[in-house]
Amino acid sequence: MEQYDVMVIGAGPAGLFCAIHATSPGHHVLLLEKNLEPGAKLLLSGSGQCNISHDGEIRDFLSHYGDHGKQVKPALFGFTNRDLIEFFRKRGLAMMTEENGKVFPESRQSSDILALLMKECKERGVDLRCGEPATGVTRTAEGFEIKTPKTTYLSPVLVISTGGASYPKTGSTGDGYQISASLGQPVTEIAPALTPLLIRNYPFAALSGISFEHMQFSVWRAGKKVADRTGDVLFTHLGLSGPGILDASRDIHPDDVIKLSFVGTMKREEFVADLTKRVGENRSWQISTILAAYPIPERLNRKLLNLSGIPDDLKCNHFSAEQRSRLITNCTQFALTVEAPGGFSVAMVTRGGVALDSVNLKTLESKTVPNLYFAGEVLDIDGDTGGYNLQVAFSTGFLAGQSIRKRWVGT
Ligand SMILES: Cc1cc2nc3c(=O)[nH]c(=O)nc-3n(C[C@H](O)[C@H](O)[C@H](O)COP(=O)(O)OP(=O)(O)OC[C@H]3O[C@@H](n4cnc5c(N)ncnc54)[C@H](O)[C@@H]3O)c2cc1C
């Protein structure tokens, strides 16, 4: 048996940051990781370049976590995007911001972020043990007992930062939900989020790779519109992806209908008027030439004609009312039925988790189990693409760590 002052389960960004900020002289912090190396998901993030945060105002972050942004306000405001950038800058790792506001390390290497966090852990005396999964956690009179295949660890304070259940090959297999529930902590239903959509009878498989910037699309359920959205959309082999779809995916269900507009920022009526004018003024032109005036890629142009029952070489003077009506609908409200959102194996994050109303959001200590803390994606919080998930992992890691440290040193 080995005794510590605090034990943190899971060495992703939240657990590493929590361990770093929980340390204080004379107190021993254990950071337990099931993989042979920490931070597997961090290394993958941003395609290995690590979109660590966003450059917006921190108050604007709150609208990027579905309905749960307000609940993580104490964590985000207590350790902001500016604080995160400064943390790395002070230690020699500068950040850069893209035009779209996404923040990356200047080196564009997530391994640099991980290396710095590990160095910081080492310097602060965190005892990082890898290749040791927590297989069971129990409460004892003195605190908590963690069993691993190698030994048993004891501590009065425990942090669960085991991440979500998505991308399980990175080690995030949902263990934290079971551990939390076994300790009596309420956990909400979980589901994949930031995930591509599989489309039933998908007609654009041959066009996979085509992407659209700021596409307008709407989501329909049982014949009623439930959301209007704008975002970047990508055709895949099996359906839709891209940041706009990933961000919307947390609220999309099987059988929902996604209606895509291929005519940029134009409203349907504007497109109808514009198309009618162009067709009327260019009677000898082919419809495909008229369509080329809109932001519709060449290959999609042909496909939309084909799906509207219009021959490739049809001229405006032979354009029937039915063909016109079908083409207008296909260009402005192309309907695709969702077979299913992609599963946990392809989802970037997990929706649901440790219930936020069962946690003191100013400290991240459980309201039901004293001395038990949470950080990162294991909590019921998931953000949009653009750096919002890593920021909340770091902010909650900081808050949990600081709250524990304050128990010992008072500030
Ligand atoms: C492909 C991909 C790209 C992404 N890109 C971005 C991006 O660019 N920007 C962004 O903001 N977000 C991104 N995300 C999301 C982001 O990576 C996660 O939200 C973030 O890593 C969550 O941090 P965490 O520390 O809470 O959990 P994790 O990073 O999942 O870490 C949890 C750790 O706990 C360990 N663990 C689990 N169970 C046990 C156990 N029983 N015992 C011991 N250890 C255990 C796991 O092995 C893991 O190392 C991306 C996600 C994916 C999958």
Short mmCIF file of C-alpha atoms and ligand atoms in Angstrom, two decimals:
data_model
loop_
_atom_site.label_atom_id
_atom_site.label_comp_id
_atom_site.label_asym_id
_atom_site.label_seq_id
_atom_site.Cartn_x
_atom_site.Cartn_y
_atom_site.Cartn_z
CA MET A 1 0.00 0.00 0.00
CA GLU A 2 1.24 3.47 -0.85
CA GLN A 3 -0.03 6.63 0.82
CA TYR A 4 -0.41 10.04 -0.86
CA ASP A 5 -2.01 13.37 0.02
CA VAL A 6 -3.96 13.48 -3.22
CA MET A 7 -4.47 11.00 -6.04
CA VAL A 8 -5.45 12.03 -9.57
CA ILE A 9 -6.74 9.34 -11.96
CA GLY A 10 -6.08 10.07 -15.65
CA ALA A 11 -3.14 11.99 -17.13
CA GLY A 12 -4.80 13.89 -19.95
CA PRO A 13 -4.63 17.70 -20.05
CA ALA A 14 -7.13 18.03 -17.17
CA GLY A 15 -5.33 15.55 -14.89
CA LEU A 16 -1.84 16.87 -15.68
CA PHE A 17 -2.93 20.45 -15.04
CA CYS A 18 -4.77 19.50 -11.87
CA ALA A 19 -1.77 17.62 -10.49
CA ILE A 20 0.54 20.55 -11.33
CA HIS A 21 -1.68 23.02 -9.48
CA ALA A 22 -2.50 20.76 -6.53
CA THR A 23 1.15 20.49 -5.47
CA SER A 24 2.52 22.29 -2.46
CA PRO A 25 5.66 21.65 -0.39
CA GLY A 26 5.38 18.60 1.82
CA HIS A 27 2.34 17.16 0.04
CA HIS A 28 2.58 14.15 -2.21
CA VAL A 29 0.56 14.00 -5.41
CA LEU A 30 0.04 10.77 -7.36
CA LEU A 31 -1.02 10.98 -11.03
CA LEU A 32 -2.14 7.61 -12.31
CA GLU A 33 -2.36 6.84 -16.05
CA LYS A 34 -3.51 3.57 -17.61
CA ASN A 35 -1.52 4.03 -20.86
CA LEU A 36 2.23 3.65 -21.02
CA GLU A 37 2.47 7.39 -21.80
CA PRO A 38 0.20 10.26 -20.73
CA GLY A 39 -1.81 12.59 -22.98
CA ALA A 40 -2.67 10.29 -25.92
CA LYS A 41 -5.72 12.35 -26.90
CA LEU A 42 -3.86 15.63 -26.40
CA LEU A 43 -1.26 14.42 -28.91
CA LEU A 44 -4.00 13.75 -31.50
CA SER A 45 -5.76 17.03 -30.95
CA GLY A 46 -5.95 19.52 -33.78
CA SER A 47 -4.52 16.83 -36.10
CA GLY A 48 -1.40 16.77 -33.95
CA GLN A 49 -1.07 20.57 -33.97
CA CYS A 50 -3.18 21.15 -30.83
CA ASN A 51 -5.82 23.82 -31.12
CA ILE A 52 -5.42 24.60 -27.45
CA SER A 53 -7.91 27.45 -27.06
CA HIS A 54 -9.69 30.29 -28.80
CA ASP A 55 -8.80 33.95 -28.92
CA GLY A 56 -12.28 35.35 -28.16
CA GLU A 57 -13.31 37.15 -25.00
CA ILE A 58 -13.74 34.61 -22.19
CA ARG A 59 -17.38 35.67 -21.68
CA ASP A 60 -18.03 34.64 -25.30
CA PHE A 61 -16.83 31.10 -24.50
CA LEU A 62 -19.97 30.48 -22.44
CA SER A 63 -22.15 30.06 -25.55
CA HIS A 64 -19.89 27.29 -26.88
CA TYR A 65 -20.85 24.53 -24.45
CA GLY A 66 -24.49 23.90 -25.40
CA ASP A 67 -26.69 24.67 -22.36
CA HIS A 68 -23.88 24.15 -19.86
CA GLY A 69 -21.61 27.14 -20.48
CA LYS A 70 -22.90 29.16 -17.51
CA GLN A 71 -22.17 26.30 -15.15
CA VAL A 72 -18.48 26.22 -16.02
CA LYS A 73 -18.17 30.01 -15.77
CA PRO A 74 -16.29 29.87 -12.43
CA ALA A 75 -13.70 27.51 -13.96
CA LEU A 76 -13.35 29.47 -17.22
CA PHE A 77 -13.23 32.89 -15.54
CA GLY A 78 -10.84 31.59 -12.85
CA PHE A 79 -8.35 30.42 -15.48
CA THR A 80 -9.02 32.06 -18.84
CA ASN A 81 -7.69 31.57 -22.36
CA ARG A 82 -5.28 34.47 -21.69
CA ASP A 83 -4.06 32.73 -18.50
CA LEU A 84 -3.49 29.53 -20.48
CA ILE A 85 -1.53 31.29 -23.21
CA GLU A 86 0.51 33.09 -20.54
CA PHE A 87 1.19 29.84 -18.65
CA PHE A 88 2.88 28.36 -21.72
CA ARG A 89 4.54 31.62 -22.84
CA LYS A 90 6.21 32.10 -19.44
CA ARG A 91 7.70 28.63 -19.78
CA GLY A 92 9.06 29.26 -23.28
CA LEU A 93 6.23 27.96 -25.49
CA ALA A 94 4.70 30.79 -27.51
CA MET A 95 1.23 30.57 -29.07
CA MET A 96 -0.12 31.92 -32.35
CA THR A 97 -3.67 32.78 -33.34
CA GLU A 98 -5.19 31.98 -36.72
CA GLU A 99 -7.51 34.43 -38.47
CA ASN A 100 -10.48 32.35 -37.32
CA GLY A 101 -9.43 32.83 -33.68
CA LYS A 102 -8.07 29.32 -33.09
CA VAL A 103 -4.99 29.30 -30.84
CA PHE A 104 -2.13 26.85 -31.52
CA PRO A 105 1.44 26.52 -30.23
CA GLU A 106 3.73 28.39 -32.64
CA SER A 107 5.55 25.12 -33.27
CA ARG A 108 2.20 23.51 -34.31
CA GLN A 109 3.21 20.45 -32.27
CA SER A 110 0.93 19.06 -29.59
CA SER A 111 3.93 17.07 -28.36
CA ASP A 112 5.48 20.39 -27.22
CA ILE A 113 2.44 21.08 -25.04
CA LEU A 114 2.61 17.60 -23.52
CA ALA A 115 6.38 17.76 -22.98
CA LEU A 116 6.04 21.07 -21.12
CA LEU A 117 3.24 19.74 -18.90
CA MET A 118 5.28 16.64 -18.05
CA LYS A 119 8.34 18.73 -17.27
CA GLU A 120 6.25 20.92 -14.98
CA CYS A 121 4.85 17.85 -13.22
CA LYS A 122 8.37 16.55 -12.69
CA GLU A 123 9.67 19.86 -11.36
CA ARG A 124 6.78 20.09 -8.91
CA GLY A 125 7.34 16.55 -7.67
CA VAL A 126 4.18 14.95 -9.06
CA ASP A 127 4.55 11.17 -8.94
CA LEU A 128 3.37 10.15 -12.43
CA ARG A 129 2.75 6.40 -12.70
CA CYS A 130 1.94 5.15 -16.20
CA GLY A 131 0.73 1.75 -17.37
CA GLU A 132 -1.40 1.46 -14.23
CA PRO A 133 -5.17 1.57 -14.70
CA ALA A 134 -7.32 2.28 -11.67
CA THR A 135 -9.42 -0.87 -11.69
CA GLY A 136 -11.47 -0.11 -8.59
CA VAL A 137 -11.92 2.76 -6.15
CA THR A 138 -13.48 2.48 -2.71
CA ARG A 139 -14.13 4.90 0.11
CA THR A 140 -12.48 4.14 3.43
CA ALA A 141 -12.61 5.83 6.83
CA GLU A 142 -9.42 7.75 5.87
CA GLY A 143 -10.42 8.67 2.33
CA PHE A 144 -10.07 6.65 -0.86
CA GLU A 145 -8.38 3.46 -1.91
CA ILE A 146 -7.40 2.84 -5.55
CA LYS A 147 -6.63 -0.65 -6.75
CA THR A 148 -4.39 -1.15 -9.77
CA PRO A 149 -2.98 -4.43 -11.15
CA LYS A 150 0.30 -3.55 -9.34
CA THR A 151 -0.70 -2.22 -5.93
CA THR A 152 -3.15 -0.28 -3.77
CA TYR A 153 -2.93 3.48 -3.23
CA LEU A 154 -4.50 5.42 -0.36
CA SER A 155 -5.25 9.11 -0.02
CA PRO A 156 -7.69 11.43 1.75
CA VAL A 157 -8.38 13.32 -1.52
CA LEU A 158 -9.20 11.94 -4.96
CA VAL A 159 -9.57 13.58 -8.38
CA ILE A 160 -11.23 11.81 -11.30
CA SER A 161 -9.98 13.16 -14.65
CA THR A 162 -10.35 10.08 -16.82
CA GLY A 163 -11.82 11.92 -19.82
CA GLY A 164 -14.90 10.77 -21.73
CA ALA A 165 -15.77 7.63 -23.67
CA SER A 166 -14.91 8.82 -27.16
CA TYR A 167 -11.87 7.72 -29.19
CA PRO A 168 -11.45 4.79 -26.77
CA LYS A 169 -8.15 3.80 -28.38
CA THR A 170 -6.63 6.83 -26.58
CA GLY A 171 -7.45 5.27 -23.21
CA SER A 172 -10.60 7.29 -22.58
CA THR A 173 -13.00 4.38 -22.25
CA GLY A 174 -15.51 5.84 -19.83
CA ASP A 175 -13.93 4.33 -16.67
CA GLY A 176 -14.51 7.56 -14.76
CA TYR A 177 -18.27 7.28 -15.11
CA GLN A 178 -18.30 3.83 -13.51
CA ILE A 179 -15.86 4.85 -10.79
CA SER A 180 -17.92 7.98 -10.01
CA ALA A 181 -21.20 6.07 -9.96
CA SER A 182 -19.69 3.39 -7.73
CA LEU A 183 -18.78 6.12 -5.23
CA GLY A 184 -22.37 7.42 -5.25
CA GLN A 185 -21.84 10.33 -7.65
CA PRO A 186 -24.73 11.05 -10.08
CA VAL A 187 -23.75 10.61 -13.73
CA THR A 188 -25.99 11.71 -16.62
CA GLU A 189 -26.56 9.68 -19.77
CA ILE A 190 -23.61 9.88 -22.16
CA ALA A 191 -23.59 10.10 -25.97
CA PRO A 192 -21.04 10.87 -28.68
CA ALA A 193 -20.61 14.57 -29.58
CA LEU A 194 -18.50 16.45 -32.13
CA THR A 195 -19.19 13.55 -34.42
CA PRO A 196 -19.83 13.20 -38.16
CA LEU A 197 -23.29 12.19 -39.37
CA LEU A 198 -24.06 9.00 -41.26
CA ILE A 199 -26.68 9.77 -43.92
CA ARG A 200 -29.31 7.31 -45.19
CA ASN A 201 -29.23 6.75 -48.99
CA TYR A 202 -26.40 9.25 -49.18
CA PRO A 203 -26.10 10.62 -52.72
CA PHE A 204 -22.75 12.44 -52.41
CA ALA A 205 -20.33 9.57 -51.68
CA ALA A 206 -18.50 10.16 -54.97
CA LEU A 207 -18.10 13.83 -54.05
CA SER A 208 -16.41 13.15 -50.69
CA GLY A 209 -13.80 15.76 -49.87
CA ILE A 210 -15.83 18.70 -51.18
CA SER A 211 -16.22 21.31 -48.44
CA PHE A 212 -18.31 24.46 -48.04
CA GLU A 213 -17.43 27.51 -45.97
CA HIS A 214 -20.12 29.11 -43.82
CA MET A 215 -22.83 26.89 -45.25
CA GLN A 216 -26.39 27.59 -44.12
CA PHE A 217 -28.24 24.46 -43.02
CA SER A 218 -31.25 23.60 -40.92
CA VAL A 219 -32.18 20.61 -38.77
CA TRP A 220 -35.70 19.15 -38.94
CA ARG A 221 -37.38 16.65 -36.63
CA ALA A 222 -40.77 15.06 -37.39
CA GLY A 223 -41.45 17.72 -40.01
CA LYS A 224 -40.60 20.68 -37.75
CA LYS A 225 -37.51 22.86 -37.97
CA VAL A 226 -35.50 22.62 -34.73
CA ALA A 227 -32.41 24.64 -35.64
CA ASP A 228 -30.94 27.03 -38.20
CA ARG A 229 -27.15 26.88 -38.32
CA THR A 230 -24.20 28.22 -40.29
CA GLY A 231 -20.80 26.54 -40.41
CA ASP A 232 -18.20 24.79 -42.52
CA VAL A 233 -19.49 21.47 -43.91
CA LEU A 234 -17.61 18.58 -45.50
CA PHE A 235 -18.94 15.76 -47.69
CA THR A 236 -17.48 12.42 -46.53
CA HIS A 237 -17.88 8.93 -48.02
CA LEU A 238 -20.75 8.16 -45.68
CA GLY A 239 -22.29 11.50 -44.85
CA LEU A 240 -21.52 14.93 -43.46
CA SER A 241 -18.71 16.29 -41.32
CA GLY A 242 -16.78 19.56 -40.93
CA PRO A 243 -16.82 21.94 -37.95
CA GLY A 244 -20.40 23.17 -38.61
CA ILE A 245 -21.79 19.63 -38.53
CA LEU A 246 -19.57 18.49 -35.65
CA ASP A 247 -20.71 21.43 -33.52
CA ALA A 248 -24.38 20.73 -34.35
CA SER A 249 -24.05 16.97 -33.76
CA ARG A 250 -24.64 17.10 -30.00
CA ASP A 251 -28.32 17.91 -30.73
CA ILE A 252 -28.87 15.69 -33.79
CA HIS A 253 -30.77 12.38 -33.58
CA PRO A 254 -31.35 9.47 -35.96
CA ASP A 255 -34.11 10.27 -38.51
CA ASP A 256 -33.54 14.04 -38.23
CA VAL A 257 -33.41 15.73 -41.64
CA ILE A 258 -30.58 18.12 -42.50
CA LYS A 259 -31.45 20.64 -45.20
CA LEU A 260 -28.38 22.10 -46.92
CA SER A 261 -28.23 25.33 -48.89
CA PHE A 262 -25.66 25.38 -51.69
CA VAL A 263 -26.25 29.02 -52.62
CA GLY A 264 -24.01 30.74 -50.07
CA THR A 265 -25.58 33.53 -48.07
CA MET A 266 -28.58 33.93 -50.41
CA LYS A 267 -32.04 33.34 -49.00
CA ARG A 268 -34.35 31.02 -50.98
CA GLU A 269 -36.42 33.93 -52.37
CA GLU A 270 -33.27 35.79 -53.45
CA PHE A 271 -32.02 32.69 -55.24
CA VAL A 272 -35.38 32.11 -56.93
CA ALA A 273 -35.47 35.72 -58.18
CA ASP A 274 -31.86 35.64 -59.31
CA LEU A 275 -32.16 32.27 -61.06
CA THR A 276 -35.39 33.33 -62.81
CA LYS A 277 -33.72 36.51 -64.06
CA ARG A 278 -30.61 34.70 -65.35
CA VAL A 279 -32.66 31.97 -67.06
CA GLY A 280 -34.89 34.61 -68.68
CA GLU A 281 -31.97 36.70 -69.94
CA ASN A 282 -29.90 33.79 -71.30
CA ARG A 283 -32.37 31.55 -73.06
CA SER A 284 -29.75 29.80 -75.20
CA TRP A 285 -27.44 28.99 -72.26
CA GLN A 286 -27.26 25.61 -70.56
CA ILE A 287 -28.70 25.41 -67.03
CA SER A 288 -25.30 24.11 -65.85
CA THR A 289 -23.72 27.43 -67.00
CA ILE A 290 -26.36 29.37 -65.05
CA LEU A 291 -25.65 27.27 -61.92
CA ALA A 292 -21.93 28.02 -62.23
CA ALA A 293 -22.73 31.61 -61.16
CA TYR A 294 -23.38 30.30 -57.63
CA PRO A 295 -20.80 28.95 -55.15
CA ILE A 296 -21.52 25.39 -56.29
CA PRO A 297 -18.45 23.31 -57.18
CA GLU A 298 -18.41 21.93 -60.74
CA ARG A 299 -18.89 18.26 -59.74
CA LEU A 300 -21.78 19.14 -57.45
CA ASN A 301 -23.36 21.27 -60.18
CA ARG A 302 -23.68 18.16 -62.39
CA LYS A 303 -24.92 16.05 -59.49
CA LEU A 304 -27.63 18.57 -58.53
CA LEU A 305 -28.84 18.69 -62.15
CA ASN A 306 -28.87 14.92 -62.26
CA LEU A 307 -30.77 14.61 -58.95
CA SER A 308 -33.26 17.22 -60.21
CA GLY A 309 -33.93 15.18 -63.37
CA ILE A 310 -32.24 17.76 -65.63
CA PRO A 311 -29.99 16.57 -68.49
CA ASP A 312 -26.45 18.02 -68.33
CA ASP A 313 -26.90 19.91 -71.60
CA LEU A 314 -30.44 21.19 -71.04
CA LYS A 315 -30.82 24.78 -72.27
CA CYS A 316 -32.80 27.48 -70.49
CA ASN A 317 -35.43 27.63 -73.22
CA HIS A 318 -36.37 23.98 -72.47
CA PHE A 319 -36.34 24.33 -68.65
CA SER A 320 -39.74 23.09 -67.40
CA ALA A 321 -41.57 24.40 -64.34
CA GLU A 322 -41.17 21.03 -62.53
CA GLN A 323 -37.44 20.91 -63.26
CA ARG A 324 -37.09 24.48 -62.04
CA SER A 325 -38.98 23.72 -58.83
CA ARG A 326 -36.89 20.57 -58.11
CA LEU A 327 -33.64 22.41 -58.81
CA ILE A 328 -34.58 25.31 -56.51
CA THR A 329 -35.38 22.90 -53.66
CA ASN A 330 -32.19 20.91 -54.23
CA CYS A 331 -30.04 24.04 -54.30
CA THR A 332 -31.56 25.74 -51.25
CA GLN A 333 -32.91 22.93 -49.07
CA PHE A 334 -31.28 19.67 -50.09
CA ALA A 335 -32.77 17.17 -47.64
CA LEU A 336 -30.59 14.43 -46.16
CA THR A 337 -31.92 12.02 -43.53
CA VAL A 338 -29.62 11.15 -40.64
CA GLU A 339 -29.11 7.41 -40.26
CA ALA A 340 -27.15 8.02 -37.06
CA PRO A 341 -24.58 10.35 -35.57
CA GLY A 342 -21.14 8.65 -35.68
CA GLY A 343 -20.41 6.52 -32.62
CA PHE A 344 -17.88 6.87 -29.81
CA SER A 345 -15.08 5.54 -32.01
CA VAL A 346 -15.21 8.66 -34.21
CA ALA A 347 -16.66 11.27 -31.84
CA MET A 348 -14.15 13.83 -30.61
CA VAL A 349 -15.87 14.33 -27.27
CA THR A 350 -18.59 12.89 -25.03
CA ARG A 351 -21.85 14.59 -24.16
CA GLY A 352 -23.05 13.90 -20.60
CA GLY A 353 -21.02 12.70 -17.62
CA VAL A 354 -20.69 13.59 -13.95
CA ALA A 355 -23.78 15.70 -13.27
CA LEU A 356 -22.83 19.36 -12.85
CA ASP A 357 -25.54 19.99 -10.25
CA SER A 358 -23.94 17.32 -8.04
CA VAL A 359 -20.63 19.23 -7.98
CA ASN A 360 -19.71 22.50 -6.24
CA LEU A 361 -18.85 24.46 -9.40
CA LYS A 362 -16.67 26.93 -7.48
CA THR A 363 -14.29 24.17 -6.32
CA LEU A 364 -15.22 21.09 -8.42
CA GLU A 365 -15.61 19.06 -5.24
CA SER A 366 -18.50 16.60 -5.17
CA LYS A 367 -21.54 17.76 -3.20
CA THR A 368 -22.32 14.18 -2.28
CA VAL A 369 -18.89 12.64 -1.64
CA PRO A 370 -16.59 14.91 0.40
CA ASN A 371 -12.96 15.17 -0.80
CA LEU A 372 -13.79 13.84 -4.25
CA TYR A 373 -13.03 16.22 -7.16
CA PHE A 374 -13.52 16.14 -10.93
CA ALA A 375 -11.76 17.78 -13.87
CA GLY A 376 -12.08 17.70 -17.64
CA GLU A 377 -14.31 15.78 -19.97
CA VAL A 378 -15.52 13.30 -17.33
CA LEU A 379 -17.78 16.17 -16.23
CA ASP A 380 -21.02 16.76 -18.13
CA ILE A 381 -19.45 19.42 -20.34
CA ASP A 382 -18.62 19.34 -24.05
CA GLY A 383 -17.63 22.25 -26.23
CA ASP A 384 -17.66 23.26 -29.87
CA THR A 385 -14.69 22.77 -32.15
CA GLY A 386 -12.17 25.62 -32.06
CA GLY A 387 -10.23 25.00 -28.82
CA TYR A 388 -13.16 25.09 -26.41
CA ASN A 389 -12.69 21.52 -25.14
CA LEU A 390 -9.02 21.80 -24.27
CA GLN A 391 -9.61 25.20 -22.64
CA VAL A 392 -12.28 23.75 -20.36
CA ALA A 393 -10.07 20.73 -19.59
CA PHE A 394 -7.27 23.08 -18.50
CA SER A 395 -9.60 25.50 -16.67
CA THR A 396 -11.32 22.73 -14.69
CA GLY A 397 -7.95 21.03 -14.04
CA PHE A 398 -6.66 24.32 -12.67
CA LEU A 399 -9.76 24.90 -10.50
CA ALA A 400 -9.75 21.41 -9.00
CA GLY A 401 -5.98 21.60 -8.37
CA GLN A 402 -6.15 25.06 -6.81
CA SER A 403 -9.11 24.08 -4.63
CA ILE A 404 -7.14 21.13 -3.25
CA ARG A 405 -3.99 23.18 -2.77
CA LYS A 406 -5.96 25.84 -0.86
CA ARG A 407 -7.02 23.18 1.64
CA TRP A 408 -3.36 22.86 2.60
CA VAL A 409 -1.84 26.27 2.11
CA GLY A 410 -4.91 28.48 2.42
CA THR A 411 -4.37 30.62 -0.73
C1 LIG B 1 -9.11 13.41 -32.75
C2 LIG B 1 -9.38 14.47 -31.71
C3 LIG B 1 -8.97 15.77 -31.92
C4 LIG B 1 -9.25 16.75 -30.98
N1 LIG B 1 -8.81 18.03 -31.21
C5 LIG B 1 -9.08 19.00 -30.31
C6 LIG B 1 -8.60 20.33 -30.51
O1 LIG B 1 -7.87 20.60 -31.46
N2 LIG B 1 -8.96 21.27 -29.60
C7 LIG B 1 -9.73 20.98 -28.50
O2 LIG B 1 -10.03 21.89 -27.71
N3 LIG B 1 -10.13 19.72 -28.25
C8 LIG B 1 -9.82 18.72 -29.12
N4 LIG B 1 -10.24 17.45 -28.86
C9 LIG B 1 -10.90 17.15 -27.58
C10 LIG B 1 -9.86 17.12 -26.43
O3 LIG B 1 -8.74 16.38 -26.84
C11 LIG B 1 -10.47 16.51 -25.16
O4 LIG B 1 -11.64 17.23 -24.84
C12 LIG B 1 -9.48 16.58 -24.00
O5 LIG B 1 -8.36 15.76 -24.28
C13 LIG B 1 -10.11 16.13 -22.69
O6 LIG B 1 -9.11 16.15 -21.70
P1 LIG B 1 -9.23 15.24 -20.39
O7 LIG B 1 -7.94 15.41 -19.69
O8 LIG B 1 -10.49 15.55 -19.68
O9 LIG B 1 -9.39 13.75 -20.93
P2 LIG B 1 -8.41 12.85 -21.83
O10 LIG B 1 -7.54 13.69 -22.68
O11 LIG B 1 -9.30 11.88 -22.49
O12 LIG B 1 -7.47 12.12 -20.77
C14 LIG B 1 -7.97 11.16 -19.86
C15 LIG B 1 -6.84 10.23 -19.47
O13 LIG B 1 -7.31 9.35 -18.45
C16 LIG B 1 -6.74 8.07 -18.68
N5 LIG B 1 -7.58 7.06 -18.01
C17 LIG B 1 -8.85 6.70 -18.34
N6 LIG B 1 -9.29 5.75 -17.50
C18 LIG B 1 -8.27 5.49 -16.63
C19 LIG B 1 -8.12 4.59 -15.55
N7 LIG B 1 -9.08 3.73 -15.18
N8 LIG B 1 -6.95 4.59 -14.86
C20 LIG B 1 -5.94 5.42 -15.21
N9 LIG B 1 -6.03 6.29 -16.25
C21 LIG B 1 -7.19 6.33 -16.95
C22 LIG B 1 -6.75 7.94 -20.19
O14 LIG B 1 -5.84 6.94 -20.63
C23 LIG B 1 -6.34 9.34 -20.61
O15 LIG B 1 -4.96 9.48 -20.75
C24 LIG B 1 -9.95 16.43 -29.77
C25 LIG B 1 -10.34 15.11 -29.56
C26 LIG B 1 -10.06 14.13 -30.50
C27 LIG B 1 -10.48 12.72 -30.22
#
